[in-house]
Amino acid sequence: MTTTLSIPLNIFFFHQTQSAPTSSFLHPQTVTFSRRKTTLKTACSGSQQNPQQQQKQQKKKQLNTTDSDGEKGYDPVGFLVKRGITHKAFAQFLRERYKALKDLKDEILKRHMNFKEMASGYELLGMHRHPEHRVDYMEWAPGARYCAITADFNGWSVTENCAREHYFGHDDFGYWFIILDDKLREGEEPDELYFQQYNYVDDYDKGDSGVTIEEIFKKTNDEYWQPGEDRYLKNHFEVPAKLYEQMFGPNGPQTMEELGDIPDAETRYKEWAAKNGPSPYAVIDDGKNYDIFNVKVDPEWQERIRALKPPIAYWLETRKGRKAWLKKYIPGIPHGSKYRVYFNTSNGPLERVPAWATYVQPELDGRQAYAIHWEPPPEDAYKWKNQSPKVPKSLRIYEAHIGISGSEPKISSFNDFADKTLPYIKEAGYNAIQLIGVVEHKDYFTVGYRVTNFYATSSRYGTPDDFKRLVDEAHGLGLLVFMEIVHSYAAADEMVGLSLFDGSNDCYFHSGKRGQHKYWGTRMFKYGDVDVLHFLLSNLTWWIEEYQIDGFQFHSLSSMIYTHNGFASFTGDLEEYSNQYVDKDALLYLIMANEILHVLHPNIVTIAEDATYYPGLCEPTSQGGLGFDYYVNLSAPEMWSTFLETVPDHEWSMTKIVNTLVSKKEYADKMLLYAENHNQSISGRRSLAEVLFGEIDELSEHYKESLLRGSSLHKMIRLITLTIGGCAYMNFMGNEFGHPKRVEFPTSSNNYSYSLANRQWDLLEKDGVHRYLFTFDKDMMKLDKNERALSRGFPSFHHVNDSSMVISYVRGPLLFIFNFHPTDSYDSYTVGVEEAGEYQLILNTDEIKYAGQGILKEDQYFQRTISRRVDGHRNCIEVQLPSRTAQVYKLKRILRI
């Protein structure tokens, strides 16, 4: 049996400007994920194969066979076959997950026109200015019985601006719709057209050009209709009169009393069909009843009408400009107005910050917050100047937190970061920044992880336009801008956040224990709900469309993937990734997010942070993966912290270092490595520099020795972490120069002090170890920029010696040698190389300008290979290796022997 089924991902691209109607659909593009046909054969019971052969073939079929109703090119177990992994239970789980994904897509397309519209909810929900001199507000609150806007502009009334019945005020899915009309200025007359539209950006006034509405309509009708075709426009009741006569005859009832009871549509249709025969357009199946009248039209006329273009140009002639709008109207909700949404629920009245609010300002006490209507006039609105840079083959990411980016004990702003920190990051040699804590959160000390308002930038750093300027300036410097997005949980705050948003416990989140994080006290999203998916998927595209964000790191996937929130021991058995503790709905959300993001925005970068390394994180979704571009190796910083804090230097295992930094060779090109990120500095722990330098006593006789140890290990750890793994590396702000202090946000435990909530940039102005470490980090970044160290494929390891504590590997023409031994130096250490030739030392951690000893002299910077087999290679070189140093050589000339 051979069957195929194609489920396309329909995405329509909109081309719209201020002068075009927002409903224009142009150039639809259908993206279909195809899959190969698969033939299923059933062996006869009389087969002569032995039972063992049959069992092996059956297991192979179970892994290699795709679903008979699958999409063309879509193999739910494709990456298992590709990697040669055999696990019956996990393969079955992937097939079931794929079927659930198809069902989810079908359910979405019943509610939404396509997936682009599904992921663009911000275009309708929240506050939006409508062309017809009004502001529309839309909110999802299925548990509410009444909805109103209470704000400073209406005196905090809960009745003046409410959802009105019979005005699309409330639908069956729980969406509320409120219209806030602009107020007519004193002495002004209402618009002649009920549907008069305004262009709020441009000053020109097309509608005030002197041409009357009647002249425009006449011009439209004369050009659009042939003589006599506009009869129905002039005689609006002609068609209903004819239908009425057809139903009741020429002498039909004239009053409601004479009309009597009208049979239902199906009965009337059957009576009509008995006289006239069945209609080819009648559809009364599947429980759907239609009152059908077979209206016959001239085919030639129908083709001509379909060939005509809508008279948009004439319609736009009626649209007036901003000057005309301001002259006639006062904005119904002025720019900068404070507002909240008011609900009447089964538990009583509630006031909430709107879920789709784009700017939220907490009160001083932190207990209550307001949404701020952000609609600056065109002359004040931020105008983008720069395009996003192209995504490089290797990523050097600088992770930063806006609030602590300054040197003063205060909360820094977006503008401070753009003016001072961005130029520094560019000088340091990084090509991307990753911002944490940007999304609005109630409590500053949570670092931004307990998000309260998912569509708002944090007001403590500045306005939305300030953040746009930051992103634009970064792009102008050639820096990509990534955000750490927290969709794995949300703040449990009710007054500011989404918890109990509409009075019910299961609006955005699961109810009961399932809706609570086991240890962090946060709320867990209900990923199986289409409206929750609508909210989260739209949130991703919102940051891209509104703020031109270039990528996301998805925070703490283990919290959302498992019902135990990742707090369980993992042995590596695939059954642990497919048992009853796995939230299949969360996995479907991640698949949908990556599919939609990468189709709508091909240059977007998605990074997965998952401590459990869920199988298929970076595999294509068409092959059963989750579709991420990179995954974070969370084991590396834990290993370095453990080594420095608990393991004596001479007991460090070189094998463990290599195995941890390159934990999954098959995914090495997708791995993002870091020696330490903000977790080592912020989460109540110590940074590597604080461990290395924090306990050094300047008056001690071992001061210089301790300082040399600290700077040497700091450089070696960062160099091997950068060059040993994949194509992406990350560093947290300040760690590149060995920031001596941890980060401590103001809390009650430190009397709300900001003394440790900053970065000591002044250390770089002084001649000392921090300035030397920064110089080394800059040259380390140049190593990748100039020599493409990270994008040259996976390194070839040929020398990992636990006794001598030396590691050596080759990456393209580059040879890396590390001597981690605390005391032993080697005058002539031999390592194997494949290519015979001359090697030049291009980076040496022991140089004096890097706070080293400068043991190697310039005449030792060139090494020629020796024709002797070492480490499985045909040639070798002999180098001097001082203790706790690393060297990088480049093959300059190949010798043919």
Coordinates of C-alpha atoms in Angstrom, one line a residue, residues 32 68 226 231 234 282 306 353 425 444 481 539 567 571 648 672 697 781-782 819 828 847:
T32 CA 4.8 22.4 1.6
S68 CA 1.5 6.0 5.4
Q226 CA -20.7 49.3 -18.0
R231 CA -28.8 49.4 -11.6
K234 CA -29.2 52.7 -7.5
A282 CA -26.7 23.3 -2.2
R306 CA -13.4 39.2 -12.1
V353 CA -2.8 45.1 33.0
I425 CA 31.4 45.4 22.5
Y444 CA 14.2 43.8 39.4
V481 CA 20.8 41.4 18.5
N539 CA 5.0 37.2 20.8
F567 CA 14.2 18.3 38.3
T571 CA 20.7 8.4 32.6
P648 CA 43.3 20.5 42.9
L672 CA 27.2 27.1 21.6
D697 CA 46.3 38.8 49.2
M781 CA 38.2 37.2 19.0
K782 CA 40.5 38.3 16.2
N819 CA 49.6 22.5 28.8
S828 CA 60.7 20.0 23.7
E847 CA 53.1 36.9 26.3

